[in-house]
Amino acid sequence: MKAKASGTTSVLKRQRLRKINIWCWVFMIPAVLLYVLFLGYPILSSVFYSTLDWSGMTSNAVFAGLDNFRELFGDKYFFNAVGNSFKYMVICVPFLLTISLALAYLFNSIIKKGAAVFRTVFFMPVVTTTSIVGIIMMFIFGGTGSVNQMLGLFGMKPVNWLGSGDYAMIVVVIVGVWKDVGTYMIYWLAALQSVSQDLYEAAMIDGANRWQTFSKIVLPIIMPIGGTIAILCIISSLKVFDLIQTMTNGGPFFATDVAATFVYRTAYSSATGTPRLGYASSAAVTFGAIIVAMGIIGNTIKGILSKRRTV
Amino acid sequence: MRKTKKAAALLLAFVMGLSVAGCGVNVSSKEDSKTEETAKEETANEVVETGKDEKVTLKIVDWSDSTKVRREAFHQKFMEENPNVTIEYTVLTADQFTETVVSAIKAGNAPDLFPLPGGVKLSTAVEENWYQPMNSYVTDDFLASFSEGSLNEGITTLNGEVYTLPEAANIINTLMFYNKGVLEQAGISEDKLPKTWSEFKEVCEKITKAGNGQYFGIIDSGAQVNRLELFVRSLASLAGGKTSDISQIMLVDGKNTMNSEAMVKAMDFYNGLVKDGSFHPNSSTLKAPEARALFAQNQAAFIVQGAWCISTWRNENPDLDFGVMALPTPDDGAKGKLPYVGAQAWMGISADCEHPDVAAKYLMALYSEDYQSGLVEDGGFVSVIDAVNAEYMTDEVMLDYYKLNKEAAALAPDPIVANPDTAKVYAEVQAITPSLGQIVQGVLAQSVDYKAEIATLSDKTQAEWERAVKAVADGGAAVSLDDFEFDNWDAMKNYTAEMYEAR
């Protein structure tokens, strides 16, 4: 009798679960449809185009199999672009994470008066169009721009900031950090606000100074969220495009050419010869795969670290 | 698990099918593309006659920003004279234009009138059914009004049918403008303008020194690699390099001229100017309009540009005192003139245009004396209607420019004019990185071994050109590498129609 009753219950449970599942899918339909249309379809199309010998301008294309990928793996300018993307990311991410965290902590826990105003000031560059920032910065860092004029006041020689292969990447990174620091400050602020005020008070009663409170109490608590912020920051830095396109166009002589500018240039512009959309797609797919791999590695490391923490 | 895999495979196949259908791309195998003779459907177009009271909207898109104001006034007048016609006119940058128009054509939403995008040859556009011939809609007198050499088979015309018209007469766009104010400040007399490369180098050094950071010898637009390539091709041509115009590849003794002795000399000269610090320090990051603006702000004595600058400076910098001179020649004298090719294809009537008769009426008005004269009067514009130039070209600098064009430039042979099938080679050739312009950009930044790079560029260009010619010939077109070599071409003289026949 008992067995029969429990059987009926489990059937009812399953039915209810199925019903919930169906409703979940019904509510997810709009999001799934949008995802498939605007993300899934273009990604898979790009995979398909990467197998074509196609300029993108005509209605005829030749199936090239893996030829584009074979050529790509022997293309030193592609590897230069991938290398530059990583260079940008490696320099940019530590600065972005530390400066944004410092600002967030400052405006969350130290400066109380006028914190909202300061937050807005640091968030302003985020809402400014990147290409506009790029164009303005091009003039500020230009040969006769305000930075060089300032150097001139101290009797220093002007520096060709954007026209020199040695300095262009550094300048782009500085502008990139200034432009995006507000975004990560907001992420850190959200993380910091999850730390209970009681903990600050307890630390104060125990005699901890500000640095000790931050390093021994606050930082360990927000670290799991920090991992996610770091992964977002890494991926976003690897995808940099508009800032470089407007400031240096990938130059001088490919010194700041990143994967996105390589793909854009190959797909759309050429002085002699037709553009190569198929080849550009193979570069986009390959670099996309690299970013996915980075994401997986990042998440795995984050998982291992958080497991260790719980142990 | 197996079901999931199957579903994923089906989904992938479905999406790829959609991609093919969505973009309207016909995919063939390599073998098919070699043997496939393009089966072009010959469709006899019926002549369309739009009713007198029928409302018509003409959508026109191009990149002609320098004539926008005149054009809009012209449209207003055209609509007043043709009250049933509404014109929707959009000006895009050349880059935006290509992306926008190609997408619009693929989506079946092409503008009624649009220019041939850069990098696309007429034969490709006609094969893709982008344009329709206009012979049935324009009068013979109208076509006859174009100056000699403006409408060329393979360039604007295919099999005798006119598909596109040139915007303007093609003249050289690498002459040297000089800023009289800066020259005066640096103590350089206008009577003693530099004529040779050594003199130019010396004068630029002197100006830069006198400027002490306020002004420099020369300014360039390093962010626009096409401008850099044009400049160096011009210098190499003066040294006897037979490089021809940008996007052209010419062969001498079966080899391209990218690594010729003349090209190396030209690069050495350019590199010397960079090393001397004679270039404005912003040069490597500027686009052409920005470089033009800094020149007008008296920050440089020289700039290599085209005639279009004249009207811009007259309008935006009325105080600028400037002149134009020929490019300096190598110290041992010029062995070639500045090369230019005939008028290029511009505006055509879309194959999807429902009122080609109205579009043709618009085109006839656009090339009327009434409209063209205004453009010529503004300066910087040379009309394809000779009579208009003779009567309305009054700007002093423009007249100098026009005169210099006749003296310092020579019409170079165009493989497409000699054999229209060579257009298929241009469509087949794939872009090579780094291009000549990108290498020059490296020279500006002093971050490249330009001798090694142009040697590599030359090797790659040769291999790519040979591959493309072979691929097109295998497809059934009558082309060979000889079509890109002109033994009877003397780079000091215009390449005439008789020379095409005699080669």
PDB file of N, CA and C in Angstrom, chain A residues 141 158-172 248 251-256, chain B residues 281 284-285 441-442 444-447:
ATOM      1  N   PHE A 141      47.760  62.954 -27.870  1.00  0.00           N
ATOM      2  CA  PHE A 141      49.068  62.290 -27.916  1.00  0.00           C
ATOM      3  C   PHE A 141      49.793  62.512 -29.248  1.00  0.00           C
ATOM      4  N   PRO A 158      59.887  66.494 -27.817  1.00  0.00           N
ATOM      5  CA  PRO A 158      58.604  65.826 -28.078  1.00  0.00           C
ATOM      6  C   PRO A 158      58.806  64.349 -28.434  1.00  0.00           C
ATOM      7  N   VAL A 159      57.827  63.547 -28.074  1.00  0.00           N
ATOM      8  CA  VAL A 159      57.889  62.103 -28.358  1.00  0.00           C
ATOM      9  C   VAL A 159      56.790  61.774 -29.371  1.00  0.00           C
ATOM     10  N   ASN A 160      57.139  60.938 -30.344  1.00  0.00           N
ATOM     11  CA  ASN A 160      56.143  60.538 -31.338  1.00  0.00           C
ATOM     12  C   ASN A 160      55.324  59.366 -30.774  1.00  0.00           C
ATOM     13  N   TRP A 161      54.402  59.695 -29.863  1.00  0.00           N
ATOM     14  CA  TRP A 161      53.702  58.668 -29.084  1.00  0.00           C
ATOM     15  C   TRP A 161      52.997  57.624 -29.948  1.00  0.00           C
ATOM     16  N   LEU A 162      52.189  58.092 -30.892  1.00  0.00           N
ATOM     17  CA  LEU A 162      51.402  57.127 -31.668  1.00  0.00           C
ATOM     18  C   LEU A 162      52.100  56.701 -32.953  1.00  0.00           C
ATOM     19  N   GLY A 163      53.124  57.446 -33.343  1.00  0.00           N
ATOM     20  CA  GLY A 163      53.816  57.130 -34.584  1.00  0.00           C
ATOM     21  C   GLY A 163      55.036  56.256 -34.365  1.00  0.00           C
ATOM     22  N   SER A 164      55.279  55.891 -33.125  1.00  0.00           N
ATOM     23  CA  SER A 164      56.451  55.065 -32.850  1.00  0.00           C
ATOM     24  C   SER A 164      56.001  53.674 -32.405  1.00  0.00           C
ATOM     25  N   GLY A 165      56.625  52.671 -32.991  1.00  0.00           N
ATOM     26  CA  GLY A 165      56.293  51.294 -32.638  1.00  0.00           C
ATOM     27  C   GLY A 165      56.550  50.987 -31.171  1.00  0.00           C
ATOM     28  N   ASP A 166      57.470  51.733 -30.553  1.00  0.00           N
ATOM     29  CA  ASP A 166      57.816  51.460 -29.150  1.00  0.00           C
ATOM     30  C   ASP A 166      56.774  52.006 -28.178  1.00  0.00           C
ATOM     31  N   TYR A 167      56.178  53.136 -28.540  1.00  0.00           N
ATOM     32  CA  TYR A 167      55.276  53.795 -27.584  1.00  0.00           C
ATOM     33  C   TYR A 167      53.783  53.603 -27.873  1.00  0.00           C
ATOM     34  N   ALA A 168      53.449  53.312 -29.134  1.00  0.00           N
ATOM     35  CA  ALA A 168      52.026  53.307 -29.521  1.00  0.00           C
ATOM     36  C   ALA A 168      51.189  52.369 -28.649  1.00  0.00           C
ATOM     37  N   MET A 169      51.702  51.158 -28.402  1.00  0.00           N
ATOM     38  CA  MET A 169      50.919  50.197 -27.616  1.00  0.00           C
ATOM     39  C   MET A 169      50.719  50.693 -26.185  1.00  0.00           C
ATOM     40  N   ILE A 170      51.777  51.304 -25.627  1.00  0.00           N
ATOM     41  CA  ILE A 170      51.682  51.796 -24.239  1.00  0.00           C
ATOM     42  C   ILE A 170      50.595  52.879 -24.155  1.00  0.00           C
ATOM     43  N   VAL A 171      50.602  53.780 -25.133  1.00  0.00           N
ATOM     44  CA  VAL A 171      49.614  54.869 -25.126  1.00  0.00           C
ATOM     45  C   VAL A 171      48.196  54.302 -25.258  1.00  0.00           C
ATOM     46  N   VAL A 172      48.038  53.336 -26.148  1.00  0.00           N
ATOM     47  CA  VAL A 172      46.713  52.740 -26.345  1.00  0.00           C
ATOM     48  C   VAL A 172      46.246  52.073 -25.046  1.00  0.00           C
ATOM     49  N   THR A 248      45.116  54.257 -33.859  1.00  0.00           N
ATOM     50  CA  THR A 248      46.330  53.910 -34.622  1.00  0.00           C
ATOM     51  C   THR A 248      46.044  53.116 -35.883  1.00  0.00           C
ATOM     52  N   GLY A 251      48.460  50.519 -36.659  1.00  0.00           N
ATOM     53  CA  GLY A 251      49.840  50.901 -36.967  1.00  0.00           C
ATOM     54  C   GLY A 251      50.562  51.409 -35.745  1.00  0.00           C
ATOM     55  N   PRO A 252      51.744  51.952 -35.856  1.00  0.00           N
ATOM     56  CA  PRO A 252      52.503  52.023 -37.099  1.00  0.00           C
ATOM     57  C   PRO A 252      53.116  50.680 -37.468  1.00  0.00           C
ATOM     58  N   PHE A 253      52.964  50.338 -38.711  1.00  0.00           N
ATOM     59  CA  PHE A 253      53.436  49.080 -39.271  1.00  0.00           C
ATOM     60  C   PHE A 253      53.123  47.902 -38.352  1.00  0.00           C
ATOM     61  N   PHE A 254      51.818  47.723 -38.059  1.00  0.00           N
ATOM     62  CA  PHE A 254      51.282  46.567 -37.333  1.00  0.00           C
ATOM     63  C   PHE A 254      51.696  46.515 -35.859  1.00  0.00           C
ATOM     64  N   ALA A 255      52.284  47.602 -35.328  1.00  0.00           N
ATOM     65  CA  ALA A 255      52.749  47.578 -33.935  1.00  0.00           C
ATOM     66  C   ALA A 255      51.581  47.449 -32.966  1.00  0.00           C
ATOM     67  N   THR A 256      50.397  47.948 -33.340  1.00  0.00           N
ATOM     68  CA  THR A 256      49.238  47.820 -32.450  1.00  0.00           C
ATOM     69  C   THR A 256      48.117  47.036 -33.129  1.00  0.00           C
TER      70      THR A 256
ATOM     71  N   PRO B 281      55.640  65.709 -37.215  1.00  0.00           N
ATOM     72  CA  PRO B 281      55.638  64.522 -36.343  1.00  0.00           C
ATOM     73  C   PRO B 281      54.295  63.794 -36.260  1.00  0.00           C
ATOM     74  N   SER B 284      52.450  60.216 -39.226  1.00  0.00           N
ATOM     75  CA  SER B 284      52.143  58.782 -39.278  1.00  0.00           C
ATOM     76  C   SER B 284      50.746  58.439 -38.794  1.00  0.00           C
ATOM     77  N   THR B 285      50.073  59.347 -38.093  1.00  0.00           N
ATOM     78  CA  THR B 285      48.740  59.008 -37.586  1.00  0.00           C
ATOM     79  C   THR B 285      47.616  59.827 -38.228  1.00  0.00           C
ATOM     80  N   GLN B 441      54.318  53.223 -44.386  1.00  0.00           N
ATOM     81  CA  GLN B 441      53.907  53.601 -43.030  1.00  0.00           C
ATOM     82  C   GLN B 441      54.979  53.159 -42.020  1.00  0.00           C
ATOM     83  N   GLY B 442      55.529  51.964 -42.258  1.00  0.00           N
ATOM     84  CA  GLY B 442      56.621  51.466 -41.416  1.00  0.00           C
ATOM     85  C   GLY B 442      57.846  52.351 -41.507  1.00  0.00           C
ATOM     86  N   LEU B 444      57.763  55.585 -42.131  1.00  0.00           N
ATOM     87  CA  LEU B 444      57.427  56.793 -41.357  1.00  0.00           C
ATOM     88  C   LEU B 444      57.675  56.570 -39.862  1.00  0.00           C
ATOM     89  N   ALA B 445      57.356  55.338 -39.407  1.00  0.00           N
ATOM     90  CA  ALA B 445      57.541  55.041 -37.978  1.00  0.00           C
ATOM     91  C   ALA B 445      58.951  54.542 -37.697  1.00  0.00           C
ATOM     92  N   GLN B 446      59.760  54.418 -38.766  1.00  0.00           N
ATOM     93  CA  GLN B 446      61.124  53.891 -38.646  1.00  0.00           C
ATOM     94  C   GLN B 446      61.136  52.536 -37.930  1.00  0.00           C
ATOM     95  N   SER B 447      60.187  51.685 -38.318  1.00  0.00           N
ATOM     96  CA  SER B 447      60.118  50.387 -37.639  1.00  0.00           C
ATOM     97  C   SER B 447      60.118  49.236 -38.641  1.00  0.00           C
TER      98      SER B 447
END
